[in-house]
XYZ file of C-alpha atoms in Angstrom:
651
model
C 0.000 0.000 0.000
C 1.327 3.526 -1.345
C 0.969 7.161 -1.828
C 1.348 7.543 -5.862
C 1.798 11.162 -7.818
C 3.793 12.023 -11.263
C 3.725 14.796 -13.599
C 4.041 15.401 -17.273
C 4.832 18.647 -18.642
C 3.022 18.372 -22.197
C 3.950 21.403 -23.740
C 7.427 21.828 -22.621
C 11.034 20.236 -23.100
C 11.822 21.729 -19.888
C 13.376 18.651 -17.474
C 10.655 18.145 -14.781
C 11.434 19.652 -11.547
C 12.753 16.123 -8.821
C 11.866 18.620 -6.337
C 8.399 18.826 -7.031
C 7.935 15.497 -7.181
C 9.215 15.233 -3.499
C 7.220 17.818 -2.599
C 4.154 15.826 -3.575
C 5.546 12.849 -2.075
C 5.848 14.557 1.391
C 1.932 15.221 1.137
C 1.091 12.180 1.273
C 3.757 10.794 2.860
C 1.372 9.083 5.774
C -0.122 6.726 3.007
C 3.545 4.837 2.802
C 5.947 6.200 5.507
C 8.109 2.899 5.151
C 10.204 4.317 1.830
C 10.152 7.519 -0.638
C 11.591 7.510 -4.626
C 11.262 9.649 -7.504
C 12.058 8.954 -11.849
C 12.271 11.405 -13.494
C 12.157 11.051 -18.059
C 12.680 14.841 -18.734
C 9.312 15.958 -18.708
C 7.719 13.052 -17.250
C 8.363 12.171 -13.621
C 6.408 9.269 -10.870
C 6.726 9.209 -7.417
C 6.197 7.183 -4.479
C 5.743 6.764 -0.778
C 5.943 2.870 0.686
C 3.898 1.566 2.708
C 5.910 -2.005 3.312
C 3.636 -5.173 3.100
C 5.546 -7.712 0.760
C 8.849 -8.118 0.483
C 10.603 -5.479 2.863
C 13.723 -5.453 1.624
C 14.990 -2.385 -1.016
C 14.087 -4.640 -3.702
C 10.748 -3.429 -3.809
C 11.235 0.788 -3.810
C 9.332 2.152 -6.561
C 9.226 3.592 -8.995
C 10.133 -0.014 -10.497
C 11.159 -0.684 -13.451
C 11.274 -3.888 -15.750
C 14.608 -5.382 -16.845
C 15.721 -3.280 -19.227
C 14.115 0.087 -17.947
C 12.023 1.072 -20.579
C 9.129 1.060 -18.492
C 7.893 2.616 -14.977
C 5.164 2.322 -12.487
C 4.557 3.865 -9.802
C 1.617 1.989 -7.716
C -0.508 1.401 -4.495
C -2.408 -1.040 -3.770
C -2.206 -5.834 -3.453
C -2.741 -7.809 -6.400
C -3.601 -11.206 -4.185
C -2.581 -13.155 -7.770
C 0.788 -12.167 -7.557
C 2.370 -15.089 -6.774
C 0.157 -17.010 -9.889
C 0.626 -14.496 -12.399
C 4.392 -14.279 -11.588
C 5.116 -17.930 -12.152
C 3.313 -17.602 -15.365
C 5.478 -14.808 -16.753
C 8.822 -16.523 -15.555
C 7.252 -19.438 -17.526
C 7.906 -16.575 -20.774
C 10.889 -15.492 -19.858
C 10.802 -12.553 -17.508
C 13.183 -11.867 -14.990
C 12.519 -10.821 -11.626
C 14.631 -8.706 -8.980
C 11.670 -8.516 -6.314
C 8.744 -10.657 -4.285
C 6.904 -7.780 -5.008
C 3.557 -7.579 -6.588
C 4.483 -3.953 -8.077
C 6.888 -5.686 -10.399
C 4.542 -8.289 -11.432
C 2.457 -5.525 -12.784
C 4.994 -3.930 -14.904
C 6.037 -6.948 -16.719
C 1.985 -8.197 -16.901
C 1.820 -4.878 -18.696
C 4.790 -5.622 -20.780
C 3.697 -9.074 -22.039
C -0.311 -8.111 -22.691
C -0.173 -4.568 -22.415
C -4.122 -2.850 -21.748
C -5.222 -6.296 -21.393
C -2.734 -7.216 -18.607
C -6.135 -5.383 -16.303
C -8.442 -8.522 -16.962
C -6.040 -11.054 -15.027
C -5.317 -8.678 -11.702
C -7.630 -9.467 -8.875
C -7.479 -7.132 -6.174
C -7.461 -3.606 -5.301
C -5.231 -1.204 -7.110
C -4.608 2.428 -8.706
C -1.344 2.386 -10.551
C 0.321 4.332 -13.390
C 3.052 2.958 -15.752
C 5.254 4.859 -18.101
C 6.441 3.878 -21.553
C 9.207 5.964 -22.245
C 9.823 4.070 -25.970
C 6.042 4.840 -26.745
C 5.407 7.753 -24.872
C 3.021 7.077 -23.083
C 0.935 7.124 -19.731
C -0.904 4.221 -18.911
C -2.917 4.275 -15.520
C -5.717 2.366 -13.900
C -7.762 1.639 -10.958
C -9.112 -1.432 -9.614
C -12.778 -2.853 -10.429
C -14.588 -1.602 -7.515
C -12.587 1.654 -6.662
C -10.691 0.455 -3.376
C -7.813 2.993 -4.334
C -8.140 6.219 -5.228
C -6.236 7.995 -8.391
C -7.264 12.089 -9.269
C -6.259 14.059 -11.636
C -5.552 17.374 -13.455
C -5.255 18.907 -16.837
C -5.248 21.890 -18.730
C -3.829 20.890 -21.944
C -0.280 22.163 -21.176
C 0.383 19.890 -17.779
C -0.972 16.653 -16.436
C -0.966 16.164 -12.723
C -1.973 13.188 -11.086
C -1.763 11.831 -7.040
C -3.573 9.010 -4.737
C -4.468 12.053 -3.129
C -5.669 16.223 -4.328
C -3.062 17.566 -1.421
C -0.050 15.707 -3.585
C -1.343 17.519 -6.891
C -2.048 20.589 -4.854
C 1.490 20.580 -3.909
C 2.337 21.729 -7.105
C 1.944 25.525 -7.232
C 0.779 25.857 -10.788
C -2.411 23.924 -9.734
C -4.967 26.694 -9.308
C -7.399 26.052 -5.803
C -10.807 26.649 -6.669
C -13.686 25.360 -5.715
C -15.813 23.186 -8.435
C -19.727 24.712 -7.910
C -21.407 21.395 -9.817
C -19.227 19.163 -7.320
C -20.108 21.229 -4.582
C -24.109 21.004 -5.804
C -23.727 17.380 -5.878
C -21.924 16.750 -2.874
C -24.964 18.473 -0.998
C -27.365 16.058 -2.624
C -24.949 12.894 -1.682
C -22.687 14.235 1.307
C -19.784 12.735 -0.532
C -18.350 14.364 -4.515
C -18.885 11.211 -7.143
C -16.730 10.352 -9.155
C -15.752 11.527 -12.145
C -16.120 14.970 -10.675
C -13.860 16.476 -7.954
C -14.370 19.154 -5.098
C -10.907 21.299 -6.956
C -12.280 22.790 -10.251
C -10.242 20.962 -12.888
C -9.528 18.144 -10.961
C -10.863 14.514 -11.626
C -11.011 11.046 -10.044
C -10.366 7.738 -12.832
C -13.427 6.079 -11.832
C -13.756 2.416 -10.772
C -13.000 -0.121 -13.309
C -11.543 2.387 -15.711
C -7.704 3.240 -17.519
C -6.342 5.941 -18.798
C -3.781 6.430 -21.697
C -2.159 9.800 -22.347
C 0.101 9.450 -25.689
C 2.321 12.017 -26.682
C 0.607 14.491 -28.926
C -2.906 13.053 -28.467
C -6.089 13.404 -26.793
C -6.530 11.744 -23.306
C -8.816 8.725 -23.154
C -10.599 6.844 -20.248
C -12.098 3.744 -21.192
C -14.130 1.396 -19.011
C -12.421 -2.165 -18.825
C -15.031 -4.176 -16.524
C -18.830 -4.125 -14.859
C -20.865 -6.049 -12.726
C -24.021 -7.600 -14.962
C -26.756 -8.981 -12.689
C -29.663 -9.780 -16.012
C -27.760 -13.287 -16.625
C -28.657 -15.630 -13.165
C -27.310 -18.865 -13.117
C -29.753 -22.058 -12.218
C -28.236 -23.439 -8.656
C -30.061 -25.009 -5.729
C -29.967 -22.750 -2.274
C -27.498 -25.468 -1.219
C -25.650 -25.175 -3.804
C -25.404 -21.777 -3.621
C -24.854 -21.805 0.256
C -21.591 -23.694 -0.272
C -20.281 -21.368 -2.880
C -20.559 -18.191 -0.972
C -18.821 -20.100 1.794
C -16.016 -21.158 -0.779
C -15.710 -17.842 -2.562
C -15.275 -16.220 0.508
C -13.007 -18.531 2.038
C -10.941 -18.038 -1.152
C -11.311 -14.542 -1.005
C -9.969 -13.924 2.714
C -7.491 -16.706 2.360
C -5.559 -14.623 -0.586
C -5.647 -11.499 1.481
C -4.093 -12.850 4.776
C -0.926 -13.447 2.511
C 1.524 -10.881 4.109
C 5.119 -9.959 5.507
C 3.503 -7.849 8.137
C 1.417 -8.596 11.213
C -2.349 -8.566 10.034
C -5.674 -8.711 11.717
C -9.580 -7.651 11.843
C -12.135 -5.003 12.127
C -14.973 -6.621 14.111
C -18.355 -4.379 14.847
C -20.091 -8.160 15.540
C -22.254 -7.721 12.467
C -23.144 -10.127 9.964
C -20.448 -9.143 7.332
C -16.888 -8.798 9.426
C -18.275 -11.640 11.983
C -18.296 -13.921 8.403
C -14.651 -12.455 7.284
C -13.223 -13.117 11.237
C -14.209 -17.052 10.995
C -12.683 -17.812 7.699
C -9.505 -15.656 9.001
C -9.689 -18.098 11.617
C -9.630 -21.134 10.364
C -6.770 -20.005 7.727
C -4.565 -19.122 11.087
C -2.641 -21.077 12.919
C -2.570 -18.624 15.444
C -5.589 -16.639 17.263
C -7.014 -14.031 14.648
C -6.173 -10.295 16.451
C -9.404 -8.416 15.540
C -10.380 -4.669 17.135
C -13.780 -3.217 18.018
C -14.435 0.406 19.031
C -17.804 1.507 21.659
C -18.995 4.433 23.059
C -20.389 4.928 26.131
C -23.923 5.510 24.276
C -25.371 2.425 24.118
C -27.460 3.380 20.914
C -23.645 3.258 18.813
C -22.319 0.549 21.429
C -21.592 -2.784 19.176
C -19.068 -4.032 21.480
C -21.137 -6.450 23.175
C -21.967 -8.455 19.406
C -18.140 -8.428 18.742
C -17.435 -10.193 21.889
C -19.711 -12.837 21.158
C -17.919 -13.267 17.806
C -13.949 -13.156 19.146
C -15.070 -15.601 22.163
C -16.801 -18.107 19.082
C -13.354 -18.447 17.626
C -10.984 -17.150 20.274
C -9.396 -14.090 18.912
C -6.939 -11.968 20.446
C -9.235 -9.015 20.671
C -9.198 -5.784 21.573
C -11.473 -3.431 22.218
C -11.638 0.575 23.015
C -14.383 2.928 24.390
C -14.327 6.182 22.331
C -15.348 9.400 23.988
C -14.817 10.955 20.647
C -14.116 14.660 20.562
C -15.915 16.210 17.117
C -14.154 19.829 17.000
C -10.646 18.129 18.284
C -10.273 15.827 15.597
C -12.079 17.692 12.790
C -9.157 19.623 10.917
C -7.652 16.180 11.174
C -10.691 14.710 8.955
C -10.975 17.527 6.636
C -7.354 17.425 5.822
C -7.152 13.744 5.669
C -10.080 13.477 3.549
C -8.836 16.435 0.923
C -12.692 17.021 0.001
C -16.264 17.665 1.926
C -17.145 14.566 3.245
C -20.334 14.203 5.240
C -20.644 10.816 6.885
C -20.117 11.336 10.434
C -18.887 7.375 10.687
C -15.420 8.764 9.204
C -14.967 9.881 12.746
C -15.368 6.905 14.761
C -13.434 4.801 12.054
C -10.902 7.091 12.311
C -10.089 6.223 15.436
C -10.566 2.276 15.117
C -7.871 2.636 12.505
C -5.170 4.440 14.736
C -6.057 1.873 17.193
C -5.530 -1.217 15.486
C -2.357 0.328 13.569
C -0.709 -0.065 17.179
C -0.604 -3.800 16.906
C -1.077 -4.619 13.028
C -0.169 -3.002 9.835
C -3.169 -4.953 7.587
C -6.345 -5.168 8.440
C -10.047 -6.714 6.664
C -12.946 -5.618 6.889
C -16.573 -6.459 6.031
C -16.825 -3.829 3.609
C -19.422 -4.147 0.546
C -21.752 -7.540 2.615
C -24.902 -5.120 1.880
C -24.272 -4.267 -1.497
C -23.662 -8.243 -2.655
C -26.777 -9.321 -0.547
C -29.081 -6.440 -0.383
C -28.471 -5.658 3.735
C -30.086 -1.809 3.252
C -33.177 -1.102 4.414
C -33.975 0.967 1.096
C -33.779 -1.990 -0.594
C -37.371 -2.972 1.160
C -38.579 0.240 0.114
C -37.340 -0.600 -3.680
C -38.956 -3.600 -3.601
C -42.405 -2.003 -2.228
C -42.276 0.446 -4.841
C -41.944 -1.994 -7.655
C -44.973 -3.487 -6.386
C -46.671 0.110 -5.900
C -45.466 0.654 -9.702
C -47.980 -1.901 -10.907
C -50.933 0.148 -9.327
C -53.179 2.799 -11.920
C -51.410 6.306 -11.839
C -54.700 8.212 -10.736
C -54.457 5.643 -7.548
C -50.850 6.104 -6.993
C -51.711 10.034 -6.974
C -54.771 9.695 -4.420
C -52.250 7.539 -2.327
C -49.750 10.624 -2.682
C -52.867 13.385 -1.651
C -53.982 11.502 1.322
C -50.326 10.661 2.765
C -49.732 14.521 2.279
C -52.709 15.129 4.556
C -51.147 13.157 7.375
C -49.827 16.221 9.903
C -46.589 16.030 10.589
C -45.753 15.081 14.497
C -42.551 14.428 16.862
C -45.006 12.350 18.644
C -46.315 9.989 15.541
C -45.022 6.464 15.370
C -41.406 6.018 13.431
C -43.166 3.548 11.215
C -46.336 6.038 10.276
C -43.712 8.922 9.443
C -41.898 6.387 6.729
C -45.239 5.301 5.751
C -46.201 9.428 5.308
C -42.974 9.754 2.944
C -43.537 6.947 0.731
C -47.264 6.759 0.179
C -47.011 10.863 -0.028
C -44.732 10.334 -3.605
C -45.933 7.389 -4.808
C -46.706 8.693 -8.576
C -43.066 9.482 -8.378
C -40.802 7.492 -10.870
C -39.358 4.938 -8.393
C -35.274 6.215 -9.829
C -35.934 9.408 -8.332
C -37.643 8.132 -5.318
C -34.362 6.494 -4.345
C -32.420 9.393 -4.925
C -34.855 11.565 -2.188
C -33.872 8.881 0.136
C -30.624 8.839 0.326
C -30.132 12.710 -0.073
C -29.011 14.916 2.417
C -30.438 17.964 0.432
C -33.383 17.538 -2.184
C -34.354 19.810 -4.609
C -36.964 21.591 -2.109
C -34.156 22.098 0.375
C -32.129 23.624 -2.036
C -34.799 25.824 -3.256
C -34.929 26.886 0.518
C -30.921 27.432 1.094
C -29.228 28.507 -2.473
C -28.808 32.351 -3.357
C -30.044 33.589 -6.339
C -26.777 33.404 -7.415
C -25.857 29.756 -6.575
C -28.906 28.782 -8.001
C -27.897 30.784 -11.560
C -24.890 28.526 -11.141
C -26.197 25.192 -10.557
C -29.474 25.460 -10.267
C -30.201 23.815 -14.007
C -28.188 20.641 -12.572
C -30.438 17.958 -12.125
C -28.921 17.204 -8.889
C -29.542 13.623 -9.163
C -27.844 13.051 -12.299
C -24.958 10.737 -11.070
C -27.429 8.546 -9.447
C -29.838 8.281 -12.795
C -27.364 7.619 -15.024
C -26.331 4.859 -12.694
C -29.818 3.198 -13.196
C -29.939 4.241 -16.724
C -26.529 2.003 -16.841
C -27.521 -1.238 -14.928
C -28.694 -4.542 -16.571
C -30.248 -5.057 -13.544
C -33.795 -6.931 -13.807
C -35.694 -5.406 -11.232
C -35.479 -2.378 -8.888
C -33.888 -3.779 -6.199
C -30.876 -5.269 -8.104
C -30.552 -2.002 -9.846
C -30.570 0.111 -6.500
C -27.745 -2.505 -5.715
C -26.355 -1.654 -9.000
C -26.170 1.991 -8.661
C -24.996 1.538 -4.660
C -22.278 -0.533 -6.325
C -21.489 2.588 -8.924
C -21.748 5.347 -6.323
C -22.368 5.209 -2.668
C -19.426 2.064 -2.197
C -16.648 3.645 -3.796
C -17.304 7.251 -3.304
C -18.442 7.117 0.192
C -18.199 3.801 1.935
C -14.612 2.745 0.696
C -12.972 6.361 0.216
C -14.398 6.470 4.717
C -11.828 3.151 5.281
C -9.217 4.132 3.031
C -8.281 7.509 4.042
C -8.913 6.905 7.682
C -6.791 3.604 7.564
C -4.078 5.365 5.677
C -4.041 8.327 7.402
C -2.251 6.195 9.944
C -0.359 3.959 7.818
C -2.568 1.017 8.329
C -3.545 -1.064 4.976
C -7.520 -2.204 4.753
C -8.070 -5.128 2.951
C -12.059 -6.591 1.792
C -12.676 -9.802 0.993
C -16.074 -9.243 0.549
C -14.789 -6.503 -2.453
C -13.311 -9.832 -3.960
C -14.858 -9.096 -7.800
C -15.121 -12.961 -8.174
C -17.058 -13.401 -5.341
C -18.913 -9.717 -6.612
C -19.971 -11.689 -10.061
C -21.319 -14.517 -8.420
C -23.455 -13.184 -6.193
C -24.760 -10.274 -8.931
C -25.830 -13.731 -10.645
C -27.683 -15.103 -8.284
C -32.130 -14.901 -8.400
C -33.003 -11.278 -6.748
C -34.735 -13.553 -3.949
C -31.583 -14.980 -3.001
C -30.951 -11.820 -1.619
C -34.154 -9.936 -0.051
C -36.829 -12.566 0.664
C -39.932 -11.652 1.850
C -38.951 -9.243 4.823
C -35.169 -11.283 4.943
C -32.550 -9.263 4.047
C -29.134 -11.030 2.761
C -31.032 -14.240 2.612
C -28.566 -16.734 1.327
C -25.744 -15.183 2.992
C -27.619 -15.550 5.921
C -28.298 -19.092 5.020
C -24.415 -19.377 4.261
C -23.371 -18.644 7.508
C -25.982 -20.869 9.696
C -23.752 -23.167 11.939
C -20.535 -20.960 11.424
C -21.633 -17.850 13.211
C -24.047 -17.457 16.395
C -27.757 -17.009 15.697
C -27.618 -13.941 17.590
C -24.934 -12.645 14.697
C -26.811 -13.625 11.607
C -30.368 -12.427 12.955
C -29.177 -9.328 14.451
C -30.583 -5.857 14.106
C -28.373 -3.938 11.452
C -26.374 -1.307 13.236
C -25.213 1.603 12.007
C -21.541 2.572 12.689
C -22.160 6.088 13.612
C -21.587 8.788 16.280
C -24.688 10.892 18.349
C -24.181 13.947 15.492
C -27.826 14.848 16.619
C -27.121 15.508 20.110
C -23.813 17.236 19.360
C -25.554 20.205 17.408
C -27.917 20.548 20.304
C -25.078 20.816 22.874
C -21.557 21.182 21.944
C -21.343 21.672 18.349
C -24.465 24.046 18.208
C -22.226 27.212 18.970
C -19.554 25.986 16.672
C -22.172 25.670 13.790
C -23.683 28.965 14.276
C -20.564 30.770 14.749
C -18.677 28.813 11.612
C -21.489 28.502 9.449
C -22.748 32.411 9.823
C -19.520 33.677 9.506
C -18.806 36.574 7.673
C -16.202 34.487 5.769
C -18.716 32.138 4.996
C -21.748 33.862 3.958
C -19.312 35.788 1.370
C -19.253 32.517 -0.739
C -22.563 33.071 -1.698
C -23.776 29.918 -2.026
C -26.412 29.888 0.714
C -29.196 31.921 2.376
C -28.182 33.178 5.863
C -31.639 32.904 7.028
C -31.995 29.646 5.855
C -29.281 28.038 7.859
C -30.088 30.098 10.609
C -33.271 28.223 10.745
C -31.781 24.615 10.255
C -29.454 25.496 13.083
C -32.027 26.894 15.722
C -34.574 24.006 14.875
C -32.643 21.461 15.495
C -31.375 22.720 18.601
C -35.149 22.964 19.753
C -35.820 19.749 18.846
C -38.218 20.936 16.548
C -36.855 19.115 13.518
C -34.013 17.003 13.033
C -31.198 18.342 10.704
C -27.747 16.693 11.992
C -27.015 15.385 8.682
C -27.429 18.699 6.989
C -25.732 20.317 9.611
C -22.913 17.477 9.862
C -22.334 18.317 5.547
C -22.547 22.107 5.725
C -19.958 21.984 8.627
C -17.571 19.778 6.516
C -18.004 21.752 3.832
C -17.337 25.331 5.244
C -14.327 23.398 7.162
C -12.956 22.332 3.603
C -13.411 25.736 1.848
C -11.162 27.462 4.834
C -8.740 24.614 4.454
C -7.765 23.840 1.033
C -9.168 26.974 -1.150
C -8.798 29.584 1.537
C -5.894 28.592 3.709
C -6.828 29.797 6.835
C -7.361 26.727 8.370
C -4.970 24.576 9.344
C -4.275 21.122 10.407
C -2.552 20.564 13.638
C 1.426 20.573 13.254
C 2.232 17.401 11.560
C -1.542 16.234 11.593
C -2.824 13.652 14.030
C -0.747 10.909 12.206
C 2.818 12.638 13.221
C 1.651 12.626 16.639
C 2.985 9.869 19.289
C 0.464 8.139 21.686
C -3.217 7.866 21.482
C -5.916 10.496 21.622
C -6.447 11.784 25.057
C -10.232 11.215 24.262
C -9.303 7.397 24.055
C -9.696 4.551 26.895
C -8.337 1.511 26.616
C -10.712 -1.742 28.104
């Protein structure tokens, strides 16, 4: 696992700057503090910060080269086939200096060139350079684990794992992108292809990129999950394949010169990952869990079930977390407004288990294989609500709307309320007002007139409807696990474990990301995985006799922090103060008013708004950070810092 960055000065014959390349180097230098290197081909330069998994030894500092050093790749990232695919090219004739899977890369690229992508499994963003070509060649792994950005204005290209290393070089402008910005309100994360920085953009999942001498760049997609084929298998059948495909999958990823272990929250997904880790091991599994004193976030006692089933060497921590200690940490860390709160608390659980292990899995992407979301209910009831007349549907809609609103009504009558009351809606767009932080009518509510000239034509859930408009998917609940798949995993849920793991030098590893194990279960019937009122059905099935009952039946959890409570008590000054600013309101994007009043109703208790709150925070926090410069991250950043937050108990 690396920090990657390089620059190629297209319109000059100007040597590239080694300097600059360090400098971008040193930005990122938390994602791979183990070793630093720079190439340099007169205008064209990679770099590289090591994070040491395989093979320790100076054999594997990058940039690598192959034999006769005509090519160059700087990466980040495992390829768990490394040890196949190498024998394979030795069989041809290659010659290797490393154990490295880096170098296995740059002669796969050598023998099969663009095609060398289809035979990688595992998670990846590299970039190779052909100096007799002249060429760039970069990529990024099927599902997005690692990130690769981006920047060009015809007469420079920039690239890094990370905007800070491209923003390192001073003929980058910083300036805000208002069409990110409108999206990232709608989805509290930026998706991807677009970036926060104007200018900037991420290589999306599953993608390349070649930049020839001379030519126009080109990104071409090179892989996708299909769910319309299903293959015919009995549940028993299919029961023992998940188990084997998994086993598979974790067994390749506990392959390492480094001491590994596991994130444990005692749900379904990393409960599954811990037992197959355990019966690969001959020694107890280490595995870490993280609780707060609130039992309403407390998961601790559902991991201890788990590490006493298969006697792990576990350790757990209470977290009194501290939001407006450890926020410049996240906004630096995360380079662009991000607005899931869990960041925070796996923030922490990453500089916690980076104490006693430098690899880690997870249980990342269980609910987007096996439909584990409770939206995906709500898909499958409006399928069904599809079928009825529109004029019903509408009446439906009317009478909902004539519900009152109350704090005191039922949970369940409030859903009911917001489904029934836009149930003519197309079912696409009904998705997209449920997982919004903003909709349209809030935005109508907070933008100036002179956002709103900006943006205001954006169909704000564009990313999200060309993500259905894209799946094969036969029915609406496959395709809202399509378009999670597309969007909400790799922009939000695996960009939240990769830049908190790396920001302290820990590597995250997902089996359940394995894109063999993906395909399968994308082919299995749509009952397979929500039946009835089951959720993750066969998995569940899968796992009966491995894991307790009380695992596989348990209530989903979110991993979250009390954000609500916060803006009533100790964030609610900060808000009003940061968000109200002078410095802020000069922006222009929003309505002072208009936050005043999502502010001072959610600290009545009027209305809940600790979501909005939580992304307009982040947001103002990034703007003062990157664009503005006023804000700073503590000296060195929270990673530079020795011993653990003071806001941290050890159990």
């Amino acid at each position: 696992m690396c920090g990657i960055a390089g620059k190629w000065q297209l319109d000059s014959s100007q040597p590239l700057d080694p300097g600059l390349l360090w400098k971008m180097v040193a930005a990122i230098r938390h994602r791979g503090p183990d070793d630093e290197g720079v190439y340099v081909d007169g205008g064209m330069g990679l770099a590289s910060c090591r994070l040491a998994i395989l093979d320790l030894s100076p054999q594997g500092h990058m940039p690598m080269s192959n034999e006769d050093g005509t090519l160059w790749i700087t990466f980040n990232g495992e390829i768990y086939n490394f040890q196949e695919l190498r024998e394979q090219l030795i069989a041809k004739g290659h010659r290797f200096r490393s154990r490295t899977d880096t170098e296995v890369v740059v002669h796969l690229y050598q023998e099969y060139g663009v095609e060398c992508l289809t035979s990688l499994r595992g998670m990846f963003a590299f970039a190779i350079w052909d100096a007799r070509q002249r060429r760039l060649f970069m990529a990024r792994d099927r599902l997005g684990k690692k990130p690769l950005y981006y920047y060009t204005d015809g007469k420079q290209f920039v690239f890094g794992s990370e905007p800070k290393a491209i923003l390192a070089d001073p003929t980058v402008p910083r300036e805000p992108d208002p069409l990110a910005i409108h999206y990232y309100l709608t989805f509290q994360y930026v998706p991807s292809p677009y970036s926060a920085f104007r200018g900037f953009r991420k290589l999306p999942p599953a993608h390349y990129l070649i930049l020839d001498e001379g030519k126009p760049l080109r990104v071409e997609r090179y892989w996708k999950l299909r769910y319309r084929e299903k293959i015919a298998i009995s549940q028993t059948e299919a029961c023992e394949e998940i188990r084997r495909r998994l086993r598979e999958a974790v067994r390749l990823r506990m392959i390492s010169d480094v001491p590994l272990g596991a994130f444990l929250s005692g749900g379904l997904d990393s409960s599954a990952v811990v037992a197959f880790m355990s019966e690969c091991s001959a020694e107890p599994v280490k595995t870490f869990s993280i609780g707060f004193e609130d039992d309403a976030y407390n998961e601790l006692p559902s991991a201890r079930l788990v590490a006493k089933r298969f006697a792990t060497d576990h350790h757990e921590f209470i977290v009194k977390p501290n939001a407006v200690e450890v926020l410049p940490d996240l906004v630096w860390h995360y380079n662009e407004p991000y607005a899931d709160s869990s960041a925070l608390p796996t923030y922490y659980l990453s500089k916690l288990a980076r104490e006693h292990v430098t690899v880690a899995l997870n249980g990342d992407a269980g609910d987007e294989n096996f439909a584990g979301y409770q939206r995906y209910y709500a898909m499958q009831l409006a399928e069904w609500m599809d079928r009825l007349p529109r004029w019903l549907r509408q009446g439906l809609s009317v009478t909902a709307r004539m519900i009152p609103d109350s704090r005191d009504a039922g949970r369940l009558l409030q859903r009911g309320k917001r489904f029934l009351g836009h149930a003519a809606e197309d079912p696409r767009r009904k998705y997209g007002r449920w997982i919004s932080h903003f909709t349209d009518a809030h935005k109508a509510a907070l933008y100036t007139q002179e956002f709103h000239a900006q943006v205001g034509g954006v169909d704000s859930l564009g990313p999200l409807l060309q993500a259905f408009a894209d799946s094969d998917a036969p029915n609406l609940v496959e395709a809202a696990l399509s378009v999670d798949v597309a969007l909400y995993l790799p922009d939000d849920l695996l960009v939240k474990v990769d830049i908190a793991s790396m920001a302290h030098g820990l590597e995250a590893r997902s089996p359940l990301l394995d894109h063999c194990l993906m395909e399968f279960a994308a082919s299995l019937p749509s009952d397979g995985k929500l039946r009835g009122w089951t959720k993750k059905y066969l998995f569940k099935q899968a796992m009966a006799g491995i894991l307790p009952p009380e695992i596989i039946h348990r209530k989903k959890m979110g991993f979250g922090v009390p954000i609500h409570r916060w803006f009533r008590h100790e964030l609610k000054d900060l808000a009003m103060d940061t968000l109200l600013s002078p410095r802020a309101l000069t922006r222009g994007y929003f309505k002072p008013e208009a936050v005043r009043r999502l502010i001072e109703e959610h600290a009545s208790g009027r209305a809940f708004w600790h979501h909005q709150l939580w992304n307009l925070l982040m947001l103002e926090f990034w703007h003062r950070m990157f664009i503005d410069g006023t804000l700073l991250p503590p000296e060195g950043s929270a990673t530079a810092r020795s011993g653990k937050p003071t806001s941290v108990v050890g159990v």
